[in-house]
């Protein structure tokens, strides 16, 4: 209503059938109550919601690729400007938001911004859904006040760890890798994570077991971006693949990791990529090199 | 004639007027300091900016001595009072590293290639001073 739209699209990954089923149920319920559809509650405002099911590409979380995917085009990232708000879906002005943002906006509209910003820290306000993986004694998705100490989330809400862990990847595959020792000093806060070189992102937590090889983990990250890159920009498409090859060779023992070249590659991807997929994959890799470099020193040569 | 105030932006510290045809930083820079100042690979004057090669990256600051950001000049609009830096160590290193990645996915048989000495990639690589890459036995990506 605020933006003058009469149609919304919920883009949900095909890998989440339960989410699709739940949202479908909600849409039908709202339609029955005349809270969706034509002339809502007898007013002249009409709004309908549809679901678009993703076909398995991670890049479709990027707004321009998401729009391309809905239109039936190859999910490739577009240059901005034009931004979707001026030229988006079918070249019409489009607002693209994460459902979590829209859910928070609903609460703000109902209860007012003061109520929302009274929770959490000044800049990171409100609550955040935090997903703890099965290495926690109480895995699950929790809605937690921003600003809550991470150690409280992990130890009290999560109930501690089932097995010894050494680090966590927080915020998805592009989020930072936070060593266990840093958890003490962090709160659930976007700015705080960023200032320490991590990224809170969507705040999912993937635990890295104590005996898991960090070289293997970096290989997995490069493999992920090589697989999921839209293939458009040169540093993303080629850089991800070359990074994966370095760690392929280290795993097989055919070559050591050239640390100087790896660092240059990471900066090139971070600064040069068209979008935040291949542009942000260096974040967790740089974190690992910083905190767990010692573990990989026998696999590396410093001078090339 | 338009009575609008003239708008300027700075290229490597010098002020230039932003014209109506300067639809990107790249066009702005090219029109004042020459075609070769910023290298490009995927840019074509007859096509809309595509933003794939990223070799045209430059640094911009919103004010004098302000924090800079790396952007691809071909699809970034030029803004009033913006400071554009076309070359420094970080920019050159980025361009070199990107072209180096391109060379890892290239036949590298210039001598027997029909476009030898008439090749955009060859020219850009030569201008950046690179003729080979450092990656260990790369496969086709």
GROMACS .gro file of C-alpha atoms in nm:
model
  445
    1UNK     CA    1   0.000   0.000   0.000
    2UNK     CA    2   0.284   0.234   0.095
    3UNK     CA    3   0.464   0.179  -0.234
    4UNK     CA    4   0.152   0.167  -0.451
    5UNK     CA    5   0.196  -0.189  -0.566
    6UNK     CA    6  -0.087  -0.435  -0.631
    7UNK     CA    7   0.121  -0.746  -0.674
    8UNK     CA    8   0.391  -0.917  -0.472
    9UNK     CA    9   0.611  -1.215  -0.551
   10UNK     CA   10   0.760  -1.439  -0.285
   11UNK     CA   11   1.069  -1.605  -0.427
   12UNK     CA   12   1.141  -1.924  -0.233
   13UNK     CA   13   1.406  -2.184  -0.308
   14UNK     CA   14   1.275  -2.513  -0.442
   15UNK     CA   15   1.489  -2.684  -0.177
   16UNK     CA   16   1.253  -2.554   0.091
   17UNK     CA   17   0.926  -2.743   0.022
   18UNK     CA   18   0.805  -2.698   0.381
   19UNK     CA   19   0.840  -2.319   0.352
   20UNK     CA   20   0.654  -2.319   0.023
   21UNK     CA   21   0.375  -2.531   0.173
   22UNK     CA   22   0.348  -2.307   0.481
   23UNK     CA   23   0.342  -1.984   0.277
   24UNK     CA   24   0.085  -2.133   0.039
   25UNK     CA   25  -0.136  -2.213   0.338
   26UNK     CA   26  -0.099  -1.857   0.471
   27UNK     CA   27  -0.184  -1.704   0.133
   28UNK     CA   28  -0.499  -1.916   0.106
   29UNK     CA   29  -0.600  -1.824   0.460
   30UNK     CA   30  -0.553  -1.452   0.391
   31UNK     CA   31  -0.753  -1.484   0.071
   32UNK     CA   32  -1.042  -1.648   0.259
   33UNK     CA   33  -1.038  -1.359   0.506
   34UNK     CA   34  -1.032  -1.111   0.214
   35UNK     CA   35  -0.698  -0.976   0.340
   36UNK     CA   36  -0.547  -1.059   0.001
   37UNK     CA   37  -0.696  -1.026  -0.346
   38UNK     CA   38  -0.938  -0.775  -0.497
   39UNK     CA   39  -1.090  -0.493  -0.292
   40UNK     CA   40  -0.941  -0.594   0.041
   41UNK     CA   41  -1.197  -0.556   0.324
   42UNK     CA   42  -1.431  -0.365   0.094
   43UNK     CA   43  -1.177  -0.090   0.016
   44UNK     CA   44  -1.055   0.000  -0.332
   45UNK     CA   45  -0.712  -0.144  -0.245
   46UNK     CA   46  -0.625  -0.472  -0.415
   47UNK     CA   47  -0.311  -0.674  -0.353
   48UNK     CA   48  -0.220  -1.027  -0.446
   49UNK     CA   49   0.076  -1.246  -0.357
   50UNK     CA   50   0.227  -1.519  -0.571
   51UNK     CA   51   0.507  -1.766  -0.510
   52UNK     CA   52   0.795  -1.816  -0.750
   53UNK     CA   53   0.988  -2.135  -0.681
   54UNK     CA   54   1.363  -2.112  -0.733
   55UNK     CA   55   1.542  -2.379  -0.933
   56UNK     CA   56   1.845  -2.422  -0.713
   57UNK     CA   57   2.077  -2.132  -0.788
   58UNK     CA   58   2.225  -1.948  -0.490
   59UNK     CA   59   2.283  -1.637  -0.703
   60UNK     CA   60   1.906  -1.581  -0.718
   61UNK     CA   61   1.937  -1.419  -0.375
   62UNK     CA   62   2.103  -1.128  -0.554
   63UNK     CA   63   1.826  -0.889  -0.652
   64UNK     CA   64   1.901  -0.844  -1.023
   65UNK     CA   65   1.958  -1.219  -1.073
   66UNK     CA   66   1.637  -1.287  -0.880
   67UNK     CA   67   1.446  -1.057  -1.116
   68UNK     CA   68   1.603  -1.227  -1.418
   69UNK     CA   69   1.501  -1.565  -1.275
   70UNK     CA   70   1.138  -1.458  -1.220
   71UNK     CA   71   1.128  -1.330  -1.578
   72UNK     CA   72   1.254  -1.667  -1.699
   73UNK     CA   73   1.593  -1.537  -1.805
   74UNK     CA   74   1.927  -1.690  -1.705
   75UNK     CA   75   2.000  -1.583  -1.348
   76UNK     CA   76   2.285  -1.348  -1.426
   77UNK     CA   77   2.368  -1.038  -1.225
   78UNK     CA   78   2.291  -0.705  -1.396
   79UNK     CA   79   2.479  -0.380  -1.356
   80UNK     CA   80   2.328  -0.118  -1.128
   81UNK     CA   81   2.211   0.154  -1.194
   82UNK     CA   82   1.940   0.120  -1.304
   83UNK     CA   83   1.841  -0.007  -0.961
   84UNK     CA   84   1.532  -0.230  -0.934
   85UNK     CA   85   1.339   0.054  -0.767
   86UNK     CA   86   1.359   0.247  -1.094
   87UNK     CA   87   1.377  -0.041  -1.343
   88UNK     CA   88   1.313  -0.385  -1.198
   89UNK     CA   89   1.081  -0.674  -1.280
   90UNK     CA   90   0.975  -0.646  -1.646
   91UNK     CA   91   1.150  -0.306  -1.639
   92UNK     CA   92   0.894  -0.173  -1.391
   93UNK     CA   93   0.987  -0.016  -1.056
   94UNK     CA   94   1.029  -0.301  -0.809
   95UNK     CA   95   1.107  -0.317  -0.440
   96UNK     CA   96   1.315  -0.624  -0.353
   97UNK     CA   97   1.339  -0.710   0.015
   98UNK     CA   98   1.420  -1.010   0.223
   99UNK     CA   99   1.113  -1.160   0.393
  100UNK     CA  100   1.281  -1.104   0.731
  101UNK     CA  101   1.295  -0.729   0.655
  102UNK     CA  102   0.928  -0.725   0.555
  103UNK     CA  103   0.836  -0.920   0.870
  104UNK     CA  104   1.023  -0.660   1.080
  105UNK     CA  105   0.855  -0.376   0.885
  106UNK     CA  106   0.514  -0.520   0.976
  107UNK     CA  107   0.603  -0.505   1.345
  108UNK     CA  108   0.731  -0.147   1.307
  109UNK     CA  109   0.409  -0.039   1.131
  110UNK     CA  110   0.193  -0.195   1.402
  111UNK     CA  111   0.393  -0.100   1.714
  112UNK     CA  112   0.587   0.203   1.598
  113UNK     CA  113   0.958   0.260   1.539
  114UNK     CA  114   1.033   0.355   1.903
  115UNK     CA  115   0.925   0.014   2.022
  116UNK     CA  116   1.142  -0.153   1.759
  117UNK     CA  117   1.451   0.055   1.828
  118UNK     CA  118   1.411   0.007   2.204
  119UNK     CA  119   1.530  -0.350   2.143
  120UNK     CA  120   1.897  -0.405   2.068
  121UNK     CA  121   2.179  -0.158   2.011
  122UNK     CA  122   2.142   0.184   1.848
  123UNK     CA  123   2.218   0.083   1.489
  124UNK     CA  124   2.143  -0.288   1.507
  125UNK     CA  125   1.788  -0.263   1.636
  126UNK     CA  126   1.505  -0.512   1.679
  127UNK     CA  127   1.540  -0.887   1.677
  128UNK     CA  128   1.718  -1.134   1.452
  129UNK     CA  129   1.644  -1.492   1.359
  130UNK     CA  130   1.949  -1.698   1.450
  131UNK     CA  131   1.986  -2.052   1.321
  132UNK     CA  132   2.205  -2.288   1.528
  133UNK     CA  133   2.322  -2.609   1.361
  134UNK     CA  134   2.319  -2.960   1.502
  135UNK     CA  135   2.656  -2.925   1.676
  136UNK     CA  136   2.462  -2.735   1.945
  137UNK     CA  137   2.278  -2.928   2.214
  138UNK     CA  138   1.965  -2.727   2.130
  139UNK     CA  139   1.977  -2.673   1.753
  140UNK     CA  140   1.705  -2.465   1.590
  141UNK     CA  141   1.595  -2.121   1.476
  142UNK     CA  142   1.558  -1.861   1.752
  143UNK     CA  143   1.435  -1.504   1.745
  144UNK     CA  144   1.690  -1.316   1.956
  145UNK     CA  145   1.723  -0.949   2.060
  146UNK     CA  146   1.999  -0.769   1.873
  147UNK     CA  147   2.290  -0.689   2.102
  148UNK     CA  148   2.269  -1.018   2.295
  149UNK     CA  149   2.619  -1.152   2.375
  150UNK     CA  150   2.713  -1.436   2.139
  151UNK     CA  151   2.840  -1.650   2.427
  152UNK     CA  152   2.496  -1.626   2.587
  153UNK     CA  153   2.332  -1.734   2.260
  154UNK     CA  154   2.572  -2.026   2.218
  155UNK     CA  155   2.591  -2.145   2.579
  156UNK     CA  156   2.247  -2.070   2.722
  157UNK     CA  157   2.010  -2.074   2.423
  158UNK     CA  158   2.210  -2.324   2.220
  159UNK     CA  159   2.298  -2.522   2.532
  160UNK     CA  160   2.666  -2.556   2.444
  161UNK     CA  161   2.829  -2.792   2.195
  162UNK     CA  162   2.789  -3.166   2.148
  163UNK     CA  163   3.145  -3.203   2.019
  164UNK     CA  164   3.457  -2.985   2.041
  165UNK     CA  165   3.443  -2.704   1.783
  166UNK     CA  166   3.712  -2.454   1.683
  167UNK     CA  167   3.524  -2.197   1.477
  168UNK     CA  168   3.186  -2.098   1.338
  169UNK     CA  169   3.086  -1.968   1.001
  170UNK     CA  170   2.825  -1.709   1.086
  171UNK     CA  171   2.603  -1.547   0.822
  172UNK     CA  172   2.597  -1.806   0.545
  173UNK     CA  173   2.866  -1.912   0.298
  174UNK     CA  174   2.967  -1.548   0.253
  175UNK     CA  175   2.971  -1.475   0.627
  176UNK     CA  176   3.286  -1.459   0.832
  177UNK     CA  177   3.458  -1.751   1.001
  178UNK     CA  178   3.476  -1.662   1.370
  179UNK     CA  179   3.724  -1.856   1.587
  180UNK     CA  180   3.582  -1.989   1.914
  181UNK     CA  181   3.804  -1.748   2.111
  182UNK     CA  182   3.641  -1.443   1.946
  183UNK     CA  183   3.288  -1.546   2.044
  184UNK     CA  184   3.361  -1.410   2.394
  185UNK     CA  185   3.406  -1.058   2.254
  186UNK     CA  186   3.110  -1.043   2.017
  187UNK     CA  187   2.747  -0.939   2.053
  188UNK     CA  188   2.468  -1.002   1.802
  189UNK     CA  189   2.534  -0.675   1.621
  190UNK     CA  190   2.588  -0.604   1.249
  191UNK     CA  191   2.835  -0.318   1.299
  192UNK     CA  192   3.036  -0.504   1.560
  193UNK     CA  193   3.078  -0.809   1.336
  194UNK     CA  194   3.180  -0.591   1.041
  195UNK     CA  195   3.430  -0.387   1.242
  196UNK     CA  196   3.605  -0.711   1.345
  197UNK     CA  197   3.628  -0.831   0.983
  198UNK     CA  198   3.333  -1.073   1.002
  199UNK     CA  199   2.981  -1.039   0.860
  200UNK     CA  200   2.668  -1.117   1.059
  201UNK     CA  201   2.458  -1.157   0.742
  202UNK     CA  202   2.153  -1.372   0.804
  203UNK     CA  203   2.307  -1.499   1.129
  204UNK     CA  204   2.298  -1.871   1.061
  205UNK     CA  205   2.567  -2.055   1.254
  206UNK     CA  206   2.761  -2.344   1.103
  207UNK     CA  207   3.002  -2.507   1.348
  208UNK     CA  208   3.344  -2.622   1.233
  209UNK     CA  209   3.459  -2.927   1.434
  210UNK     CA  210   3.794  -2.919   1.608
  211UNK     CA  211   3.952  -3.184   1.386
  212UNK     CA  212   3.818  -3.046   1.055
  213UNK     CA  213   4.093  -2.927   0.819
  214UNK     CA  214   4.075  -2.554   0.744
  215UNK     CA  215   4.241  -2.607   0.404
  216UNK     CA  216   3.951  -2.840   0.328
  217UNK     CA  217   3.709  -2.572   0.445
  218UNK     CA  218   3.861  -2.306   0.217
  219UNK     CA  219   3.847  -2.556  -0.069
  220UNK     CA  220   3.478  -2.597   0.002
  221UNK     CA  221   3.425  -2.217  -0.003
  222UNK     CA  222   3.602  -2.171  -0.336
  223UNK     CA  223   3.418  -2.473  -0.476
  224UNK     CA  224   3.091  -2.316  -0.365
  225UNK     CA  225   3.155  -1.984  -0.540
  226UNK     CA  226   3.293  -2.160  -0.849
  227UNK     CA  227   2.974  -2.367  -0.863
  228UNK     CA  228   2.731  -2.088  -0.776
  229UNK     CA  229   2.893  -1.793  -0.956
  230UNK     CA  230   2.665  -1.655  -1.227
  231UNK     CA  231   2.966  -1.675  -1.458
  232UNK     CA  232   2.944  -1.318  -1.575
  233UNK     CA  233   3.226  -1.113  -1.423
  234UNK     CA  234   3.584  -1.220  -1.485
  235UNK     CA  235   3.718  -1.209  -1.128
  236UNK     CA  236   3.418  -1.406  -1.002
  237UNK     CA  237   3.406  -1.672  -1.271
  238UNK     CA  238   3.779  -1.724  -1.316
  239UNK     CA  239   3.896  -1.629  -0.968
  240UNK     CA  240   3.670  -1.876  -0.787
  241UNK     CA  241   3.781  -2.157  -1.013
  242UNK     CA  242   4.151  -2.078  -0.985
  243UNK     CA  243   4.118  -2.058  -0.606
  244UNK     CA  244   3.950  -2.397  -0.601
  245UNK     CA  245   4.232  -2.540  -0.814
  246UNK     CA  246   4.498  -2.415  -0.570
  247UNK     CA  247   4.332  -2.610  -0.289
  248UNK     CA  248   4.262  -2.911  -0.516
  249UNK     CA  249   4.635  -2.931  -0.578
  250UNK     CA  250   4.721  -2.886  -0.211
  251UNK     CA  251   4.477  -3.165  -0.117
  252UNK     CA  252   4.628  -3.401  -0.372
  253UNK     CA  253   4.977  -3.296  -0.266
  254UNK     CA  254   5.075  -3.199  -0.623
  255UNK     CA  255   5.151  -2.836  -0.535
  256UNK     CA  256   5.169  -2.609  -0.233
  257UNK     CA  257   4.942  -2.307  -0.194
  258UNK     CA  258   5.115  -1.994  -0.324
  259UNK     CA  259   5.024  -1.754  -0.041
  260UNK     CA  260   5.122  -1.430  -0.217
  261UNK     CA  261   4.915  -1.516  -0.525
  262UNK     CA  262   4.626  -1.636  -0.306
  263UNK     CA  263   4.620  -1.305  -0.119
  264UNK     CA  264   4.626  -1.109  -0.446
  265UNK     CA  265   4.345  -1.327  -0.580
  266UNK     CA  266   4.133  -1.262  -0.270
  267UNK     CA  267   4.181  -0.884  -0.292
  268UNK     CA  268   4.104  -0.896  -0.665
  269UNK     CA  269   3.778  -1.081  -0.602
  270UNK     CA  270   3.683  -0.860  -0.308
  271UNK     CA  271   3.743  -0.533  -0.491
  272UNK     CA  272   3.671  -0.631  -0.848
  273UNK     CA  273   3.363  -0.854  -0.855
  274UNK     CA  274   3.031  -0.736  -0.991
  275UNK     CA  275   2.826  -0.863  -0.698
  276UNK     CA  276   2.856  -0.980  -0.339
  277UNK     CA  277   2.865  -1.353  -0.413
  278UNK     CA  278   3.221  -1.391  -0.541
  279UNK     CA  279   3.301  -1.049  -0.393
  280UNK     CA  280   3.232  -1.165  -0.038
  281UNK     CA  281   3.367  -1.521  -0.047
  282UNK     CA  282   3.713  -1.377   0.038
  283UNK     CA  283   3.574  -1.267   0.380
  284UNK     CA  284   3.561  -1.615   0.539
  285UNK     CA  285   3.878  -1.721   0.356
  286UNK     CA  286   4.072  -1.419   0.485
  287UNK     CA  287   3.938  -1.488   0.836
  288UNK     CA  288   4.066  -1.846   0.818
  289UNK     CA  289   4.407  -1.735   0.689
  290UNK     CA  290   4.429  -1.483   0.974
  291UNK     CA  291   4.320  -1.709   1.259
  292UNK     CA  292   4.417  -2.055   1.135
  293UNK     CA  293   4.715  -1.980   0.907
  294UNK     CA  294   4.943  -2.173   1.141
  295UNK     CA  295   4.741  -2.490   1.082
  296UNK     CA  296   4.805  -2.470   0.705
  297UNK     CA  297   5.165  -2.352   0.706
  298UNK     CA  298   5.301  -2.683   0.577
  299UNK     CA  299   5.070  -2.664   0.277
  300UNK     CA  300   5.187  -2.316   0.183
  301UNK     CA  301   5.475  -2.132   0.024
  302UNK     CA  302   5.500  -1.768   0.122
  303UNK     CA  303   5.702  -1.620  -0.161
  304UNK     CA  304   5.488  -1.690  -0.466
  305UNK     CA  305   2.027   2.700  -2.372
  306UNK     CA  306   1.997   2.540  -2.037
  307UNK     CA  307   2.034   2.773  -1.745
  308UNK     CA  308   2.139   2.486  -1.520
  309UNK     CA  309   2.451   2.531  -1.315
  310UNK     CA  310   2.758   2.368  -1.463
  311UNK     CA  311   2.854   2.053  -1.281
  312UNK     CA  312   3.210   1.940  -1.233
  313UNK     CA  313   3.394   1.629  -1.121
  314UNK     CA  314   3.765   1.570  -1.074
  315UNK     CA  315   3.987   1.332  -1.266
  316UNK     CA  316   4.315   1.267  -1.082
  317UNK     CA  317   4.277   1.598  -0.902
  318UNK     CA  318   4.184   1.818  -1.199
  319UNK     CA  319   3.831   1.958  -1.246
  320UNK     CA  320   3.629   1.886  -1.560
  321UNK     CA  321   3.274   1.972  -1.656
  322UNK     CA  322   3.019   1.690  -1.665
  323UNK     CA  323   2.848   1.690  -2.005
  324UNK     CA  324   2.513   1.545  -2.110
  325UNK     CA  325   2.683   1.260  -2.298
  326UNK     CA  326   2.889   1.155  -1.996
  327UNK     CA  327   2.659   0.871  -1.897
  328UNK     CA  328   2.936   0.687  -1.711
  329UNK     CA  329   3.266   0.760  -1.541
  330UNK     CA  330   3.437   0.578  -1.828
  331UNK     CA  331   3.283   0.808  -2.092
  332UNK     CA  332   3.365   1.112  -1.879
  333UNK     CA  333   3.729   1.010  -1.836
  334UNK     CA  334   3.773   0.903  -2.198
  335UNK     CA  335   3.639   1.230  -2.334
  336UNK     CA  336   3.886   1.439  -2.134
  337UNK     CA  337   4.202   1.236  -2.082
  338UNK     CA  338   4.198   1.000  -2.379
  339UNK     CA  339   4.085   0.654  -2.482
  340UNK     CA  340   4.379   0.471  -2.330
  341UNK     CA  341   4.377   0.615  -1.979
  342UNK     CA  342   4.144   0.341  -1.853
  343UNK     CA  343   4.179  -0.005  -2.013
  344UNK     CA  344   3.867  -0.203  -2.107
  345UNK     CA  345   3.788  -0.549  -2.243
  346UNK     CA  346   3.409  -0.593  -2.251
  347UNK     CA  347   3.325  -0.230  -2.326
  348UNK     CA  348   3.179  -0.149  -2.668
  349UNK     CA  349   3.054   0.200  -2.752
  350UNK     CA  350   2.760   0.053  -2.946
  351UNK     CA  351   2.631  -0.160  -2.660
  352UNK     CA  352   2.487  -0.089  -2.316
  353UNK     CA  353   2.745  -0.127  -2.036
  354UNK     CA  354   2.777  -0.494  -1.942
  355UNK     CA  355   3.018  -0.478  -1.649
  356UNK     CA  356   3.179  -0.821  -1.692
  357UNK     CA  357   3.554  -0.764  -1.728
  358UNK     CA  358   3.603  -0.513  -1.441
  359UNK     CA  359   3.933  -0.404  -1.601
  360UNK     CA  360   3.797  -0.048  -1.624
  361UNK     CA  361   3.785  -0.025  -1.243
  362UNK     CA  362   3.876   0.313  -1.094
  363UNK     CA  363   3.864   0.455  -0.742
  364UNK     CA  364   3.614   0.724  -0.650
  365UNK     CA  365   3.571   0.947  -0.347
  366UNK     CA  366   3.268   1.162  -0.280
  367UNK     CA  367   3.484   1.448  -0.154
  368UNK     CA  368   3.844   1.561  -0.165
  369UNK     CA  369   4.061   1.326   0.045
  370UNK     CA  370   3.748   1.127   0.136
  371UNK     CA  371   3.742   0.747   0.161
  372UNK     CA  372   3.769   0.580  -0.180
  373UNK     CA  373   3.574   0.295  -0.330
  374UNK     CA  374   3.666   0.075  -0.626
  375UNK     CA  375   3.400   0.080  -0.900
  376UNK     CA  376   3.379  -0.040  -1.260
  377UNK     CA  377   3.382   0.291  -1.449
  378UNK     CA  378   3.178   0.164  -1.747
  379UNK     CA  379   2.852   0.132  -1.553
  380UNK     CA  380   2.899   0.381  -1.271
  381UNK     CA  381   2.746   0.725  -1.327
  382UNK     CA  382   2.967   1.026  -1.274
  383UNK     CA  383   2.846   1.240  -0.986
  384UNK     CA  384   2.895   1.608  -0.914
  385UNK     CA  385   3.211   1.691  -0.715
  386UNK     CA  386   3.323   1.330  -0.728
  387UNK     CA  387   3.696   1.264  -0.723
  388UNK     CA  388   3.798   0.995  -0.972
  389UNK     CA  389   4.137   0.829  -0.958
  390UNK     CA  390   4.232   0.647  -1.278
  391UNK     CA  391   4.558   0.495  -1.165
  392UNK     CA  392   4.735   0.402  -0.844
  393UNK     CA  393   4.895   0.091  -0.702
  394UNK     CA  394   4.570  -0.074  -0.594
  395UNK     CA  395   4.399  -0.006  -0.927
  396UNK     CA  396   4.694  -0.127  -1.135
  397UNK     CA  397   4.726  -0.438  -0.922
  398UNK     CA  398   4.354  -0.514  -0.961
  399UNK     CA  399   4.368  -0.469  -1.340
  400UNK     CA  400   4.683  -0.683  -1.369
  401UNK     CA  401   4.533  -0.959  -1.155
  402UNK     CA  402   4.212  -0.967  -1.359
  403UNK     CA  403   4.395  -0.978  -1.694
  404UNK     CA  404   4.621  -1.246  -1.547
  405UNK     CA  405   4.309  -1.452  -1.468
  406UNK     CA  406   4.191  -1.403  -1.828
  407UNK     CA  407   4.527  -1.534  -1.952
  408UNK     CA  408   4.478  -1.853  -1.746
  409UNK     CA  409   4.176  -1.927  -1.964
  410UNK     CA  410   4.337  -1.834  -2.294
  411UNK     CA  411   4.532  -2.042  -2.550
  412UNK     CA  412   4.849  -1.824  -2.521
  413UNK     CA  413   4.958  -1.909  -2.874
  414UNK     CA  414   4.987  -1.552  -3.001
  415UNK     CA  415   5.252  -1.631  -3.265
  416UNK     CA  416   5.021  -1.862  -3.455
  417UNK     CA  417   4.703  -1.665  -3.382
  418UNK     CA  418   4.538  -1.483  -3.669
  419UNK     CA  419   4.470  -1.170  -3.463
  420UNK     CA  420   4.828  -1.146  -3.339
  421UNK     CA  421   4.921  -0.777  -3.304
  422UNK     CA  422   4.561  -0.680  -3.366
  423UNK     CA  423   4.416  -0.811  -3.041
  424UNK     CA  424   4.242  -0.621  -2.766
  425UNK     CA  425   4.352  -0.863  -2.493
  426UNK     CA  426   4.711  -0.857  -2.615
  427UNK     CA  427   4.714  -0.476  -2.617
  428UNK     CA  428   4.563  -0.445  -2.269
  429UNK     CA  429   4.799  -0.711  -2.129
  430UNK     CA  430   5.103  -0.544  -2.291
  431UNK     CA  431   5.002  -0.200  -2.161
  432UNK     CA  432   4.976  -0.347  -1.811
  433UNK     CA  433   5.313  -0.512  -1.859
  434UNK     CA  434   5.208  -0.875  -1.827
  435UNK     CA  435   5.269  -1.152  -2.075
  436UNK     CA  436   5.208  -1.462  -1.865
  437UNK     CA  437   5.027  -1.583  -1.555
  438UNK     CA  438   5.145  -1.737  -1.227
  439UNK     CA  439   4.879  -2.005  -1.179
  440UNK     CA  440   4.982  -2.369  -1.167
  441UNK     CA  441   4.839  -2.576  -1.458
  442UNK     CA  442   4.495  -2.412  -1.480
  443UNK     CA  443   4.216  -2.599  -1.653
  444UNK     CA  444   3.938  -2.442  -1.861
  445UNK     CA  445   3.697  -2.275  -1.617
   0.00000   0.00000   0.00000
